[in-house]
CSV table of C-alpha atoms and ligand atoms in Angstrom, one decimal:
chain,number,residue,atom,x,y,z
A,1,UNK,CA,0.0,0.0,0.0
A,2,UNK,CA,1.5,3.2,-0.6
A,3,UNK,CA,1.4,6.3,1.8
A,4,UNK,CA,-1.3,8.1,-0.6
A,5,UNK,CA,-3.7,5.7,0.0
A,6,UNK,CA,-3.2,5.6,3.9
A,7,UNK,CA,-4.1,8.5,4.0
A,8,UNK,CA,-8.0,9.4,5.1
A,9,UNK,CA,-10.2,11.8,5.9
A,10,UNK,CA,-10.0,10.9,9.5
A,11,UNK,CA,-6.6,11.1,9.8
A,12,UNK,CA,-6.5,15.0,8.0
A,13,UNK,CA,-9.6,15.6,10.8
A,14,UNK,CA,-7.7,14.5,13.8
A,15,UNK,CA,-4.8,15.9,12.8
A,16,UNK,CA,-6.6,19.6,12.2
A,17,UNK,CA,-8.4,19.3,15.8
A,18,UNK,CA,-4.4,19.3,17.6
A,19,UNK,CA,-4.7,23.0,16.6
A,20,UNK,CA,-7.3,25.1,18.6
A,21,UNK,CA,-10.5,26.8,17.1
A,22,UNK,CA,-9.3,30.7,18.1
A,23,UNK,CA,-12.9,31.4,18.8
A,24,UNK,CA,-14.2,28.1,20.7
A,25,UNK,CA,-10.8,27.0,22.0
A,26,UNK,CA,-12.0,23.4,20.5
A,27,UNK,CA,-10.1,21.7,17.6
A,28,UNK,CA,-10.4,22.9,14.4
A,29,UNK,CA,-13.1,20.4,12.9
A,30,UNK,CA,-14.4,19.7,16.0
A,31,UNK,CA,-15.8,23.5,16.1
A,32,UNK,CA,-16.8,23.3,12.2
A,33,UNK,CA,-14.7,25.6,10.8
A,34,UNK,CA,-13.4,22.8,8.1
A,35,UNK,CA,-15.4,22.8,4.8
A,36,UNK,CA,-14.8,21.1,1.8
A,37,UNK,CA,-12.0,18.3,2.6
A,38,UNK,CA,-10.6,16.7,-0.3
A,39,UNK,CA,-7.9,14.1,-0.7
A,40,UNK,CA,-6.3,14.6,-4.3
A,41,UNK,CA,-5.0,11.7,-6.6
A,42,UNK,CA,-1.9,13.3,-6.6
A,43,UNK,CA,-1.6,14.2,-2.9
A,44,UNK,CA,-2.3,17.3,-2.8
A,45,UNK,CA,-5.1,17.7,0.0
A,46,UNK,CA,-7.6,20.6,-0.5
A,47,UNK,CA,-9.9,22.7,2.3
A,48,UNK,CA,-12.0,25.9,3.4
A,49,UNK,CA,-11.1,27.2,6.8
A,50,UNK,CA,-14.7,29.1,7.6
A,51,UNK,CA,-14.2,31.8,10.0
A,52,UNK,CA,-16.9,33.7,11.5
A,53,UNK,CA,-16.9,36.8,9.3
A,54,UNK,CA,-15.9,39.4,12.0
A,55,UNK,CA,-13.5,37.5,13.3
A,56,UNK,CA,-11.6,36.1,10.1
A,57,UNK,CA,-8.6,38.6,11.2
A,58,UNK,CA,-7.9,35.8,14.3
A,59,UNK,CA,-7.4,32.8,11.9
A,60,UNK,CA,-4.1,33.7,10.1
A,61,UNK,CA,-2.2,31.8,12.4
A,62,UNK,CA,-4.6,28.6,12.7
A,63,UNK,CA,-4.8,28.6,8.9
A,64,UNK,CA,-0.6,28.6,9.0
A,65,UNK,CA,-0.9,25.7,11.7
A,66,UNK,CA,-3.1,24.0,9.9
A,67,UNK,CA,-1.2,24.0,6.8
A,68,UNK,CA,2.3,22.5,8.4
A,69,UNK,CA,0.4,19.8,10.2
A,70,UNK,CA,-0.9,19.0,6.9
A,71,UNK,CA,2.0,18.6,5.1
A,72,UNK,CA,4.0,16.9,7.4
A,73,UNK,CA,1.9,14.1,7.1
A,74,UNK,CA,2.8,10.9,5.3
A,75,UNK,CA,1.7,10.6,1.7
A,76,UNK,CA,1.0,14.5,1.2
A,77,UNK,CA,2.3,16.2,-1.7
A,78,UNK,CA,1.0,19.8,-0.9
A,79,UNK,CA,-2.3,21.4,0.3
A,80,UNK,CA,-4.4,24.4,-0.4
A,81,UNK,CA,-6.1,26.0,2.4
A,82,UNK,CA,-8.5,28.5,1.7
A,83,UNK,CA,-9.8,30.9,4.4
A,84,UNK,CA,-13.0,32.3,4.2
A,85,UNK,CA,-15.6,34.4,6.2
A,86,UNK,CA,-18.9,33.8,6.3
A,87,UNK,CA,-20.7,36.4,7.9
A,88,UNK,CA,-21.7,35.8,11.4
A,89,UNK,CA,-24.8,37.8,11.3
A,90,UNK,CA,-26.4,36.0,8.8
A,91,UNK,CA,-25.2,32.5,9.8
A,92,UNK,CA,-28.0,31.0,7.3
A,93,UNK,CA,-25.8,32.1,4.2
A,94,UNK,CA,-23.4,29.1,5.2
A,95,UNK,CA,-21.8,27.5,1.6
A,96,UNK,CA,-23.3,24.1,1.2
A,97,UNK,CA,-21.2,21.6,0.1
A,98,UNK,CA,-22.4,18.8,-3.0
A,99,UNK,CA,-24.9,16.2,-2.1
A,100,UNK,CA,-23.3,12.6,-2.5
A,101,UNK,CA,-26.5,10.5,-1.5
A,102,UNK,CA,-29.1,9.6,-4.0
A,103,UNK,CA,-32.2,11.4,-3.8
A,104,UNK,CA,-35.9,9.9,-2.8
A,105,UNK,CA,-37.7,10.4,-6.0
A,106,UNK,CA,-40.8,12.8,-6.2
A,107,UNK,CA,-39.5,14.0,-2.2
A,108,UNK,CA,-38.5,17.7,-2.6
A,109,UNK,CA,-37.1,18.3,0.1
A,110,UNK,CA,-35.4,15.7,3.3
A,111,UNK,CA,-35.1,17.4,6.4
A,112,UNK,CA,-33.8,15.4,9.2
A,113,UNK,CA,-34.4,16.2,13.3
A,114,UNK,CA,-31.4,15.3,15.2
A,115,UNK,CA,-30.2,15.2,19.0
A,116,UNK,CA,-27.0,14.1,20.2
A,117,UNK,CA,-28.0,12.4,23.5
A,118,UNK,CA,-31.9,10.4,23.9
A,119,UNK,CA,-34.6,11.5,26.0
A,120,UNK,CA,-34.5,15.1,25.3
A,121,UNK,CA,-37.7,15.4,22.9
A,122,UNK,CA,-36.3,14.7,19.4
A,123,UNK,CA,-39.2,12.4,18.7
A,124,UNK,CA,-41.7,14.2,20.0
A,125,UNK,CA,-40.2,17.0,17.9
A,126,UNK,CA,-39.9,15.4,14.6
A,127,UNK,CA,-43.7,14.4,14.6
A,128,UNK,CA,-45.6,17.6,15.6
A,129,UNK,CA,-42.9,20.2,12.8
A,130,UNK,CA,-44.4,17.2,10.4
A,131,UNK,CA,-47.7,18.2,11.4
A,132,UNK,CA,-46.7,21.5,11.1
A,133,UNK,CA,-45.5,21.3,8.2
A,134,UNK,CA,-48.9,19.8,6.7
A,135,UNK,CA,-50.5,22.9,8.4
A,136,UNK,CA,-48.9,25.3,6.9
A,137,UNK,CA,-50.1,23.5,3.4
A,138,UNK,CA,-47.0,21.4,2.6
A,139,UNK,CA,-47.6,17.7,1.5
A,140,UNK,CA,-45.4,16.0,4.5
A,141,UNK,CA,-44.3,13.0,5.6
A,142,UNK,CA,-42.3,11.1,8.3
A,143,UNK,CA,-39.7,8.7,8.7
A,144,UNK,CA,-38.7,7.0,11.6
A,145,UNK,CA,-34.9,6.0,11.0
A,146,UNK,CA,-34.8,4.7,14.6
A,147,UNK,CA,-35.0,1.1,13.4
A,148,UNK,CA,-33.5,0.4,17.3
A,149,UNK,CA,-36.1,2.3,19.0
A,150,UNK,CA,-38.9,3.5,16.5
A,151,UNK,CA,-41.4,5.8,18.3
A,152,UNK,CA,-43.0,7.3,15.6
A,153,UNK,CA,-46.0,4.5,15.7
A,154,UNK,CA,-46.8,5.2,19.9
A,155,UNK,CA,-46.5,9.4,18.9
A,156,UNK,CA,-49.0,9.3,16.4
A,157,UNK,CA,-51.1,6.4,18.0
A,158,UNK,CA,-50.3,3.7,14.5
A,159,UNK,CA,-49.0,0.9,16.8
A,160,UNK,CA,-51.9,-1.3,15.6
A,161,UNK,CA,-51.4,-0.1,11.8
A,162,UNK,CA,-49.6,-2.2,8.6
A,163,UNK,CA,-48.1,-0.9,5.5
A,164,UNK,CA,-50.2,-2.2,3.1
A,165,UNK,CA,-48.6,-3.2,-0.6
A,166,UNK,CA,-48.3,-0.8,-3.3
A,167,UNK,CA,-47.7,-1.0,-7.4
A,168,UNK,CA,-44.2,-1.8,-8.5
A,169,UNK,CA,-43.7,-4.3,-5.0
A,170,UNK,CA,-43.6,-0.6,-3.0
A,171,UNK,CA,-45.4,-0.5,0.2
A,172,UNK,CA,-48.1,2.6,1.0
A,173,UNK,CA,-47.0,4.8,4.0
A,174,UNK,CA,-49.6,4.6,6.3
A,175,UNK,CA,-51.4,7.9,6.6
A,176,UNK,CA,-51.9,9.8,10.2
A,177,UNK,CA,-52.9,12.7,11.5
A,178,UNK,CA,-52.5,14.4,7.3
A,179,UNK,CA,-49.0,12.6,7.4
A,180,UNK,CA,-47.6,10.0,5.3
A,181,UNK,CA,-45.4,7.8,7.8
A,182,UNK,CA,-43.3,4.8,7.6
A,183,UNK,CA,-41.2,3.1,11.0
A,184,UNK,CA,-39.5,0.2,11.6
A,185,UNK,CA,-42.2,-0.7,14.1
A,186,UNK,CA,-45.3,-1.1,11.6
A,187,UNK,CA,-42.5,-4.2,10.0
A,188,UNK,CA,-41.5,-6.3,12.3
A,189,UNK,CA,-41.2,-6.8,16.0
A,190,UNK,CA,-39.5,-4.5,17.9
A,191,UNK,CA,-37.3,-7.4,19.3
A,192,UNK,CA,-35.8,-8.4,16.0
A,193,UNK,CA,-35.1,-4.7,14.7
A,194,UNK,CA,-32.6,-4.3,18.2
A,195,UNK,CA,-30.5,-7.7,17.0
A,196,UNK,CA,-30.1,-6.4,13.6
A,197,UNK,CA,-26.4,-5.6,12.9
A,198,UNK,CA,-25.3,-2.0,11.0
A,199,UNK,CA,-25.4,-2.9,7.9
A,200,UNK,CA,-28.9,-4.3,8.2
A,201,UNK,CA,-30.2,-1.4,9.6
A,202,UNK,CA,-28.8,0.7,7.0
A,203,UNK,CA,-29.6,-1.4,4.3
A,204,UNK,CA,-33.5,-1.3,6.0
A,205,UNK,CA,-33.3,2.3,6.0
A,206,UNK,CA,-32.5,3.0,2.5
A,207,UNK,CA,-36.1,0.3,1.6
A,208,UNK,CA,-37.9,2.7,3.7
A,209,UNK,CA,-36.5,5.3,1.4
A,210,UNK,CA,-36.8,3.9,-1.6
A,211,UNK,CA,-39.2,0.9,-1.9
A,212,UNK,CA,-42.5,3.5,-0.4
A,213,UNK,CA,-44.6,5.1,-2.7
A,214,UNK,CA,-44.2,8.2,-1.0
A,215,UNK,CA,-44.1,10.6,-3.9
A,216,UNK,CA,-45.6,13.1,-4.5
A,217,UNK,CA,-44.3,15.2,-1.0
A,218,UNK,CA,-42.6,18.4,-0.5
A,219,UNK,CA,-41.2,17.6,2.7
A,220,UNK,CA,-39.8,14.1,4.5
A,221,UNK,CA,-39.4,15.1,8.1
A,222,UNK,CA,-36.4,12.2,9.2
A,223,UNK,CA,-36.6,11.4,12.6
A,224,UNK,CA,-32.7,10.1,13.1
A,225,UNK,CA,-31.7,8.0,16.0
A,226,UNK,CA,-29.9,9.9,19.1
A,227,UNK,CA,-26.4,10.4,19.1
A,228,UNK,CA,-23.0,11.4,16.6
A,229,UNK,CA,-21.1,8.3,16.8
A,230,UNK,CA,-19.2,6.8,13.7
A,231,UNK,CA,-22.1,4.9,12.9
A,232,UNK,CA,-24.5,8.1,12.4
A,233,UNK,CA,-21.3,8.9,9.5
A,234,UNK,CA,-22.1,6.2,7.4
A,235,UNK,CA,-25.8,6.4,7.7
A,236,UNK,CA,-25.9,10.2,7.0
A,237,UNK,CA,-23.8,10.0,3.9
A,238,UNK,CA,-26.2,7.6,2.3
A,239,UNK,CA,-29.1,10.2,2.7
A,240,UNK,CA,-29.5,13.1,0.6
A,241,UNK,CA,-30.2,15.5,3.2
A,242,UNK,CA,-31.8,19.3,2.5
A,243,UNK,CA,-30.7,20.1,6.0
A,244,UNK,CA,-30.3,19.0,9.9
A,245,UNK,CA,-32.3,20.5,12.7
A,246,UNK,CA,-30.6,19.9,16.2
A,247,UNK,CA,-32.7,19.2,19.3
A,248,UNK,CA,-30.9,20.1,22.8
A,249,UNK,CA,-31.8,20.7,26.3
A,250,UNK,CA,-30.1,23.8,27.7
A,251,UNK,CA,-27.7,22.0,30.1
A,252,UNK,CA,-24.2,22.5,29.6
A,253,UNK,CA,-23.5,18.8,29.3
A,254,UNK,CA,-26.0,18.1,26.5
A,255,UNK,CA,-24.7,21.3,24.8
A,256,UNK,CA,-20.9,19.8,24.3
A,257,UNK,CA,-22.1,16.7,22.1
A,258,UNK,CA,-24.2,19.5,20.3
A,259,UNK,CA,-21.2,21.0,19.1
A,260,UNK,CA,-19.8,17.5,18.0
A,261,UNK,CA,-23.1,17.1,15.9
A,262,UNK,CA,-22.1,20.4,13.8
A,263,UNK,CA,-18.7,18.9,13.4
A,264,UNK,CA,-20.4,15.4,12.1
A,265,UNK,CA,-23.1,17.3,9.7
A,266,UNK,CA,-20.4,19.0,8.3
A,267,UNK,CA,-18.2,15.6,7.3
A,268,UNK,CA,-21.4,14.1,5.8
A,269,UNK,CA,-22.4,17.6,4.1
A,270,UNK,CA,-25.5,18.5,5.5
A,271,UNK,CA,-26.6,22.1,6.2
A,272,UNK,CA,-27.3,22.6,9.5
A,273,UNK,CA,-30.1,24.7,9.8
A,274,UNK,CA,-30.0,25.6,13.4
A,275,UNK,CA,-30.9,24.6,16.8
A,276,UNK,CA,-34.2,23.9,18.7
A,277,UNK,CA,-33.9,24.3,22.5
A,278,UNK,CA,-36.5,22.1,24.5
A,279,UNK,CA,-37.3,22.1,27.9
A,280,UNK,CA,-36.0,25.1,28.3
A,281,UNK,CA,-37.9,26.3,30.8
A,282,UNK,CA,-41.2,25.6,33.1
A,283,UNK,CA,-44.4,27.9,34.1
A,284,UNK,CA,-45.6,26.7,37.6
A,285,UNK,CA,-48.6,26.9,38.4
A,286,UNK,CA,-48.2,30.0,40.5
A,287,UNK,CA,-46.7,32.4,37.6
A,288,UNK,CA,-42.9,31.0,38.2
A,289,UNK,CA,-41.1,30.7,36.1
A,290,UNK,CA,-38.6,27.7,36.1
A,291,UNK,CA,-35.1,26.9,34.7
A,292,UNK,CA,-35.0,23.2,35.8
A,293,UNK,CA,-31.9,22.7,33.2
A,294,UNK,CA,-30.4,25.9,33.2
A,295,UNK,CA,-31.4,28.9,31.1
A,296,UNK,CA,-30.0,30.2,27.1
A,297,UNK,CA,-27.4,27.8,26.9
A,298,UNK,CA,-28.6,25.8,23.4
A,299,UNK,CA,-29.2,29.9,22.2
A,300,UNK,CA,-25.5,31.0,22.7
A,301,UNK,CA,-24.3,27.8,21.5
A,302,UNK,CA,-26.1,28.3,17.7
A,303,UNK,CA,-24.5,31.7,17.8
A,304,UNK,CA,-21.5,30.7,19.1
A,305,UNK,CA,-20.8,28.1,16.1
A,306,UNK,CA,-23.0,30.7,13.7
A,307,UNK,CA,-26.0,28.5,13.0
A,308,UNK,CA,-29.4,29.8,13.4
A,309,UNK,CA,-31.7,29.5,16.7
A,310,UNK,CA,-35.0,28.1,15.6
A,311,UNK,CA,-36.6,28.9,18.5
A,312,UNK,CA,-37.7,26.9,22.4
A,313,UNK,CA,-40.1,25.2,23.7
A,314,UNK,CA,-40.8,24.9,27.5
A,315,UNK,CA,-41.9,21.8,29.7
A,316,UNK,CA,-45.4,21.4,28.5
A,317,UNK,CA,-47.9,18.9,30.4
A,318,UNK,CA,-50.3,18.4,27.7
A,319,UNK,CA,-47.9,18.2,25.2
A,320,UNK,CA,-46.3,14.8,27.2
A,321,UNK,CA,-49.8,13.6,27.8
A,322,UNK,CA,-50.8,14.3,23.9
A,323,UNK,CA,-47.4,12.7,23.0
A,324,UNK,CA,-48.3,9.8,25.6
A,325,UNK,CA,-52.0,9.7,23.7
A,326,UNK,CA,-50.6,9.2,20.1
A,327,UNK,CA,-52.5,12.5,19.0
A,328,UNK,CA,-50.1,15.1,18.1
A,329,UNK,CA,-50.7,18.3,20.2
A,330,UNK,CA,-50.3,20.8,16.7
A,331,UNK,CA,-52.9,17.9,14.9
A,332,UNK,CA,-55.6,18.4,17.8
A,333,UNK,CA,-54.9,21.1,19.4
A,334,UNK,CA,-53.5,23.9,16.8
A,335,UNK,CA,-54.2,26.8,18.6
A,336,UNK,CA,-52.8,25.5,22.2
A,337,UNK,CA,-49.8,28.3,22.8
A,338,UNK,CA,-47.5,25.1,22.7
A,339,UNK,CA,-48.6,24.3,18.9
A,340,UNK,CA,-48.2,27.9,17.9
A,341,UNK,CA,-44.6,27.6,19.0
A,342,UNK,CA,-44.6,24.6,16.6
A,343,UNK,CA,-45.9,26.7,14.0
A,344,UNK,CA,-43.0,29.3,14.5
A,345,UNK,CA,-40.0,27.1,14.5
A,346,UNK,CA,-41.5,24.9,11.3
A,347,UNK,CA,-41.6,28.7,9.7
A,348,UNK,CA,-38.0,29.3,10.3
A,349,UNK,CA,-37.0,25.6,9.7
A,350,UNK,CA,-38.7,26.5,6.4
A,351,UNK,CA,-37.0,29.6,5.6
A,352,UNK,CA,-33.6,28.5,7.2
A,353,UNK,CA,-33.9,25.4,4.5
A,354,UNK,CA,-34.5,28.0,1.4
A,355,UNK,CA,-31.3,29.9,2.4
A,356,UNK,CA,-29.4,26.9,2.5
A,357,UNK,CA,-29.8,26.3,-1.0
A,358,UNK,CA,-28.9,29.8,-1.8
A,359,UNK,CA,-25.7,30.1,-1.1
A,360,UNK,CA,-23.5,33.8,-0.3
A,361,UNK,CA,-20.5,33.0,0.8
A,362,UNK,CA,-17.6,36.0,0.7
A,363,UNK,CA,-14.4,34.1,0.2
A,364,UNK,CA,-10.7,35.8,0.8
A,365,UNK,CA,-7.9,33.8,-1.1
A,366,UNK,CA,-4.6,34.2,1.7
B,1,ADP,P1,-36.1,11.5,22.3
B,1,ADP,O1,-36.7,11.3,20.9
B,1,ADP,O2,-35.1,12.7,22.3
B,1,ADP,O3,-35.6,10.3,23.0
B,1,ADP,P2,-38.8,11.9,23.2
B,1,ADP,O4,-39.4,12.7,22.1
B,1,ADP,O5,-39.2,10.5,23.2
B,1,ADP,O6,-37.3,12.1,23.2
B,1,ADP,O7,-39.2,12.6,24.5
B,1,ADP,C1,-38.9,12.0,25.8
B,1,ADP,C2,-40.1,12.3,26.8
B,1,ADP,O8,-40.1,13.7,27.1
B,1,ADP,C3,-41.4,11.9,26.2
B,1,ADP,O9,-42.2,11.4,27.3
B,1,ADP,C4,-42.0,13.2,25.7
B,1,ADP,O10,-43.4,13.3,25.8
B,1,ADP,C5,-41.4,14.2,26.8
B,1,ADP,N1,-41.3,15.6,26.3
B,1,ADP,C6,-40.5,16.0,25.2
B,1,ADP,N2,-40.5,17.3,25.1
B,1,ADP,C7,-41.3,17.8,26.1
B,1,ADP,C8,-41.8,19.1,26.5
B,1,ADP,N3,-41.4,20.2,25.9
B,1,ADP,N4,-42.6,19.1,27.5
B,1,ADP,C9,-43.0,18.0,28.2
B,1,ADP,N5,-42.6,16.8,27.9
B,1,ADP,C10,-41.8,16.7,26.8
């Protein structure tokens, strides 16, 4: 084997997070600031440092670090690192890199709901922006890629339901609540999905895709498994993503493994289009108002890594017991102040997805 071909985009990553982000203080990629990574035939190894557009002055010397470390390593012939600003203010305007994955056909748009640790409201998320969505007149639908722990069926109360078969050997979604929706859970036992091994999952995943007649939709709202572990890599590259929406609980803890979700979008190329907070705070019954996980701290980290804020969402007791219910709280109860929150986000989820495909990037050649 010779040196070129030991050479991986890993390696290239790790090396570039030994040198610190001069904003964030966390590596380089880690604080997704590396766009673009490409491994030439030839050697030559190519990449976008994207600074924050008022504060491109402070990567000089990074962009110098990065640049040695590079091309001390094995196998590399040269590189060309290119720094640019994007500006802060308008974090939407972020340069979106190619799609690799193969598309869903008649699916306009694939918009996945993401969280990095379980528990904090991802699911619960996914399937009431899919109802609004609908409401606000697109054709929707939803896909449960937790073929580990599908929830979509107990959410929208289709534990009971079965695909039923379509032309061409496709199955029909099964419709809820105005959604077109397909899980793990209406196919087989919950039991035998947890055995499967990766590949079978992801090979399951891409039938769900691809062997539905879900056409004709504008939107599939993907509700992804928790986490950004290796194994979320190889699954995100095979999906042709319009953009990622990151769930997160204020806490500080929960907020860390955010940041390692921007730097994981970024390897598999999908836009980011900002951050949800949930939980985020609690009304008691008195007119208190309650921080129970700490208060902003999913806010500042969107602006800190220059991805939009979509919006929060605080503890809500009907929207558990709706959730509990399988009736979607924006489905049955549109105009509860929690399903009007909904409404918002799914507005700006909406617009942040338009601007991703519109890219503005102002680029300075060093
Ligand atoms: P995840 O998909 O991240 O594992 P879920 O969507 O299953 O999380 O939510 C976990 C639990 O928290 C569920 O019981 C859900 O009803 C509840 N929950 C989520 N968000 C809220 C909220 N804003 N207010 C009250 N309960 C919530």
């Amino acid at each position: 084997m010779n040196n070129r071909l030991a050479l991986t985009r890993e390696t290239i990553l790790t090396r570039l997070d030994a040198i610190a982000d001069p904003l964030t203080g966390l590596g380089l990629a880690a604080a997704g600031r590396i766009q673009g990574l490409t491994i030439r035939d030839d050697g030559r190894i190519v990449f976008t440092i994207e600074a924050p557009g008022d504060a491109i002055d402070r990567y000089g010397e990074a962009r110098n670090a990065a640049e040695q470390a590079i091309r001390a390593l094995k196998g590399v012939t040269g590189a060309t690192i290119v720094l640019t600003a994007h500006n802060a203010a308008s974090p939407e305007k972020r340069t979106p890199a190619p799609r690799a994955a193969e598309g869903v056909a008649g699916v306009r748009d694939l918009i996945a709901v993401a969280s990095a640790k379980g528990g904090v409201g991802k699911s619960t998320i996914a399937v009431n922006l899919a109802c609004a969505f609908a409401r606000l007149g697109a054709k929707t639908g939803l896909l449960d890629v937790d073929v580990y722990g599908p929830s979509a069926p107990t959410l929208l109360g289709t534990q009971s339901a079965r695909p039923a078969p379509a032309r061409d050997r496709k199955l029909a979604p099964v419709e809820a609540w105005g959604l077109k929706t397909m899980s793990i859970g209406y196919l087989v036992d919950a039991d035998k999905a947890m055995m499967w091994r990766g590949p079978m999952a992801t090979s399951a995943i891409r039938q769900m895709l691809d062997d539905v007649t879900w056409a004709p939709l504008d939107v599939l709202v993907l509700d992804l498994p928790p986490g950004t572990g290796d194994a979320h890599l190889t699954l995100l590259q095979r999906l042709p993503l319009s953009g990622v929406v990151m769930v997160s609980t204020p806490q500080e803890m929960a907020l860390a493994d955010v940041r390692r979700g921007f730097a994981l979008f970024e390897k598999t190329a999908a836009p980011v289009l900002g951050v949800i907070e949930n939980m985020a705070w609690f009304d008691a019954p008195d007119g208190t108002r309650l921080y129970p996980f700490g208060e902003g701290g999913a806010r500042r980290t969107a602006e800190e890594a220059g991805v939009p804020f979509l919006g929060a969402l605080p503890l809500d007791q009907r929207l558990r017991e709706a959730s509990d219910a399988g009736a979607p709280l924006v489905a049955t109860e549109p105009d509860h102040p929690m399903s009007r929150r909904f409404l918002d986000i799914t507005a700006r989820v909406q617009g942040a997805a338009l601007n991703a495909a519109k890219p503005a990037p102002v680029i300075r050649f060093e």
